[in-house]
Amino acid sequence: AFSRLLRDVSKRYFKEVEQHDIFPDTHIFCQYWQSLEEVSYFRVEQRAELMATVSEALDTYNESHARMNLVLFDSLVSHLTRLTRILKMSHLLLLGPPGCGKQSAVRLACFILNLSVEEVHPDREFTTAAFTSSFKQVMNRVGIQDEKVAFLFPDTSLVDERFLIPLHAVMSPGDACGLMDHQEKLEIA
């Protein structure tokens, strides 16, 4: 609404200036804007092509997973390009109100990148030791078996704040300090 008002005022008072000079389209860069098999990283030339590719990815996802009824709009597609860029190289923390589509966007981004998604579904009896064991299994898959895995940890899974300790250890310095004892480290080496 504000953007539209700003553009209307700009048209009214700056008639001699081209509007695209004042409000250029934001540039989106990604590797899959023409097809999911694309491996080169380019600026998106045609947003319609990117939208069609993401729509195709969503349709393919829905064929093999629980159906996601996502409405694909420009902002979501822009966020998907950022999510895929970040998830390809690192980790991320998404904040937002419940139900705004964070998990769905991450799941679709992971699908586009061929990452498997692991999520812990704790109940009230789920202990810190059980969480650490689950997290350890994911870390072994990533570190030893060289699998591409995204560990999805929504706020609803945080039944004990001590779950954050191994997550923080991995996300901050990149070391899972205290996650494995000496014997487990020897078995890996």
PDB file of C-alpha atoms in Angstrom, residues 5-104:
ATOM      1  CA  LEU A   5       1.105   5.545  -2.727  1.00  0.00           C
ATOM      2  CA  LEU A   6       4.761   6.512  -3.076  1.00  0.00           C
ATOM      3  CA  ARG A   7       4.747   5.629  -6.777  1.00  0.00           C
ATOM      4  CA  ASP A   8       1.516   7.578  -7.355  1.00  0.00           C
ATOM      5  CA  VAL A   9       2.944  10.685  -5.678  1.00  0.00           C
ATOM      6  CA  SER A  10       6.159  10.278  -7.644  1.00  0.00           C
ATOM      7  CA  LYS A  11       4.264  10.096 -10.942  1.00  0.00           C
ATOM      8  CA  ARG A  12       2.321  13.210 -10.041  1.00  0.00           C
ATOM      9  CA  TYR A  13       5.293  15.381  -9.038  1.00  0.00           C
ATOM     10  CA  PHE A  14       8.122  13.963 -11.180  1.00  0.00           C
ATOM     11  CA  LYS A  15       6.448  13.592 -14.565  1.00  0.00           C
ATOM     12  CA  GLU A  16       9.636  14.204 -16.538  1.00  0.00           C
ATOM     13  CA  VAL A  17      11.562  11.409 -14.760  1.00  0.00           C
ATOM     14  CA  GLU A  18      11.251   7.774 -15.783  1.00  0.00           C
ATOM     15  CA  GLN A  19       9.667   5.867 -12.911  1.00  0.00           C
ATOM     16  CA  HIS A  20      11.936   2.832 -13.322  1.00  0.00           C
ATOM     17  CA  ASP A  21      14.892   5.174 -12.661  1.00  0.00           C
ATOM     18  CA  ILE A  22      13.372   6.158  -9.334  1.00  0.00           C
ATOM     19  CA  PHE A  23      12.005   2.712  -8.438  1.00  0.00           C
ATOM     20  CA  PRO A  24      14.122   0.125 -10.201  1.00  0.00           C
ATOM     21  CA  ASP A  25      13.029  -3.480 -10.009  1.00  0.00           C
ATOM     22  CA  THR A  26      14.895  -5.303  -7.324  1.00  0.00           C
ATOM     23  CA  HIS A  27      17.418  -7.719  -8.709  1.00  0.00           C
ATOM     24  CA  ILE A  28      17.021 -11.377  -7.863  1.00  0.00           C
ATOM     25  CA  PHE A  29      19.870 -13.801  -8.321  1.00  0.00           C
ATOM     26  CA  CYS A  30      19.522 -17.559  -8.159  1.00  0.00           C
ATOM     27  CA  GLN A  31      20.627 -20.684  -9.932  1.00  0.00           C
ATOM     28  CA  TYR A  32      17.258 -22.185 -10.817  1.00  0.00           C
ATOM     29  CA  TRP A  33      15.299 -19.392 -12.442  1.00  0.00           C
ATOM     30  CA  GLN A  34      14.989 -21.196 -15.777  1.00  0.00           C
ATOM     31  CA  SER A  35      14.955 -24.799 -14.562  1.00  0.00           C
ATOM     32  CA  LEU A  36      15.683 -26.772 -11.421  1.00  0.00           C
ATOM     33  CA  GLU A  37      18.643 -28.426 -13.147  1.00  0.00           C
ATOM     34  CA  GLU A  38      20.371 -25.077 -13.743  1.00  0.00           C
ATOM     35  CA  VAL A  39      23.790 -24.969 -12.100  1.00  0.00           C
ATOM     36  CA  SER A  40      24.930 -21.452 -12.936  1.00  0.00           C
ATOM     37  CA  TYR A  41      24.146 -18.516 -10.710  1.00  0.00           C
ATOM     38  CA  PHE A  42      22.569 -15.664 -12.689  1.00  0.00           C
ATOM     39  CA  ARG A  43      20.401 -12.604 -12.353  1.00  0.00           C
ATOM     40  CA  VAL A  44      16.765 -13.463 -12.960  1.00  0.00           C
ATOM     41  CA  GLU A  45      15.798 -11.915 -16.277  1.00  0.00           C
ATOM     42  CA  GLN A  46      12.165 -12.973 -16.358  1.00  0.00           C
ATOM     43  CA  ARG A  47      10.291 -13.178 -13.077  1.00  0.00           C
ATOM     44  CA  ALA A  48       7.525 -15.081 -14.843  1.00  0.00           C
ATOM     45  CA  GLU A  49      10.020 -17.851 -15.670  1.00  0.00           C
ATOM     46  CA  LEU A  50      11.201 -17.954 -12.066  1.00  0.00           C
ATOM     47  CA  MET A  51       7.601 -18.111 -10.865  1.00  0.00           C
ATOM     48  CA  ALA A  52       6.887 -20.976 -13.307  1.00  0.00           C
ATOM     49  CA  THR A  53       9.982 -22.870 -12.143  1.00  0.00           C
ATOM     50  CA  VAL A  54       9.057 -22.473  -8.471  1.00  0.00           C
ATOM     51  CA  SER A  55       5.480 -23.503  -9.269  1.00  0.00           C
ATOM     52  CA  GLU A  56       6.814 -26.615 -11.001  1.00  0.00           C
ATOM     53  CA  ALA A  57       9.000 -27.352  -7.957  1.00  0.00           C
ATOM     54  CA  LEU A  58       5.983 -27.005  -5.669  1.00  0.00           C
ATOM     55  CA  ASP A  59       3.921 -29.333  -7.871  1.00  0.00           C
ATOM     56  CA  THR A  60       6.727 -31.904  -7.872  1.00  0.00           C
ATOM     57  CA  TYR A  61       7.105 -31.567  -4.104  1.00  0.00           C
ATOM     58  CA  ASN A  62       3.374 -32.119  -3.618  1.00  0.00           C
ATOM     59  CA  GLU A  63       3.538 -35.342  -5.643  1.00  0.00           C
ATOM     60  CA  SER A  64       5.965 -36.978  -3.219  1.00  0.00           C
ATOM     61  CA  HIS A  65       5.346 -35.245   0.133  1.00  0.00           C
ATOM     62  CA  ALA A  66       2.459 -34.059   2.264  1.00  0.00           C
ATOM     63  CA  ARG A  67       0.672 -31.447   0.197  1.00  0.00           C
ATOM     64  CA  MET A  68       1.628 -27.812   0.762  1.00  0.00           C
ATOM     65  CA  ASN A  69      -1.032 -25.372  -0.354  1.00  0.00           C
ATOM     66  CA  LEU A  70       1.236 -22.402  -0.894  1.00  0.00           C
ATOM     67  CA  VAL A  71       0.177 -19.300  -2.751  1.00  0.00           C
ATOM     68  CA  LEU A  72       3.205 -18.276  -4.777  1.00  0.00           C
ATOM     69  CA  PHE A  73       3.558 -14.515  -4.814  1.00  0.00           C
ATOM     70  CA  ASP A  74       6.557 -12.300  -5.597  1.00  0.00           C
ATOM     71  CA  SER A  75       7.644 -11.820  -1.999  1.00  0.00           C
ATOM     72  CA  LEU A  76       7.601 -15.555  -1.247  1.00  0.00           C
ATOM     73  CA  VAL A  77       9.574 -16.345  -4.393  1.00  0.00           C
ATOM     74  CA  SER A  78      12.125 -13.660  -3.460  1.00  0.00           C
ATOM     75  CA  HIS A  79      12.431 -15.210  -0.007  1.00  0.00           C
ATOM     76  CA  LEU A  80      12.880 -18.648  -1.580  1.00  0.00           C
ATOM     77  CA  THR A  81      15.820 -17.393  -3.627  1.00  0.00           C
ATOM     78  CA  ARG A  82      17.429 -16.072  -0.430  1.00  0.00           C
ATOM     79  CA  LEU A  83      16.682 -19.265   1.484  1.00  0.00           C
ATOM     80  CA  THR A  84      18.232 -21.455  -1.194  1.00  0.00           C
ATOM     81  CA  ARG A  85      21.295 -19.231  -1.410  1.00  0.00           C
ATOM     82  CA  ILE A  86      21.821 -19.373   2.367  1.00  0.00           C
ATOM     83  CA  LEU A  87      20.964 -23.052   2.839  1.00  0.00           C
ATOM     84  CA  LYS A  88      23.369 -24.021   0.072  1.00  0.00           C
ATOM     85  CA  MET A  89      26.258 -22.542   2.058  1.00  0.00           C
ATOM     86  CA  SER A  90      25.316 -22.214   5.701  1.00  0.00           C
ATOM     87  CA  HIS A  91      22.621 -22.228   8.364  1.00  0.00           C
ATOM     88  CA  LEU A  92      19.912 -19.745   9.150  1.00  0.00           C
ATOM     89  CA  LEU A  93      17.441 -18.685  11.772  1.00  0.00           C
ATOM     90  CA  LEU A  94      13.987 -17.573  10.660  1.00  0.00           C
ATOM     91  CA  LEU A  95      11.855 -15.453  12.925  1.00  0.00           C
ATOM     92  CA  GLY A  96       8.240 -14.546  12.371  1.00  0.00           C
ATOM     93  CA  PRO A  97       4.740 -15.013  13.651  1.00  0.00           C
ATOM     94  CA  PRO A  98       3.308 -18.528  13.737  1.00  0.00           C
ATOM     95  CA  GLY A  99       1.549 -19.610  10.560  1.00  0.00           C
ATOM     96  CA  CYS A 100       3.274 -17.212   8.172  1.00  0.00           C
ATOM     97  CA  GLY A 101       4.875 -20.024   6.137  1.00  0.00           C
ATOM     98  CA  LYS A 102       8.434 -20.214   7.431  1.00  0.00           C
ATOM     99  CA  GLN A 103       8.500 -24.016   7.629  1.00  0.00           C
ATOM    100  CA  SER A 104       6.791 -24.427   4.266  1.00  0.00           C
TER     101      SER A 104
END
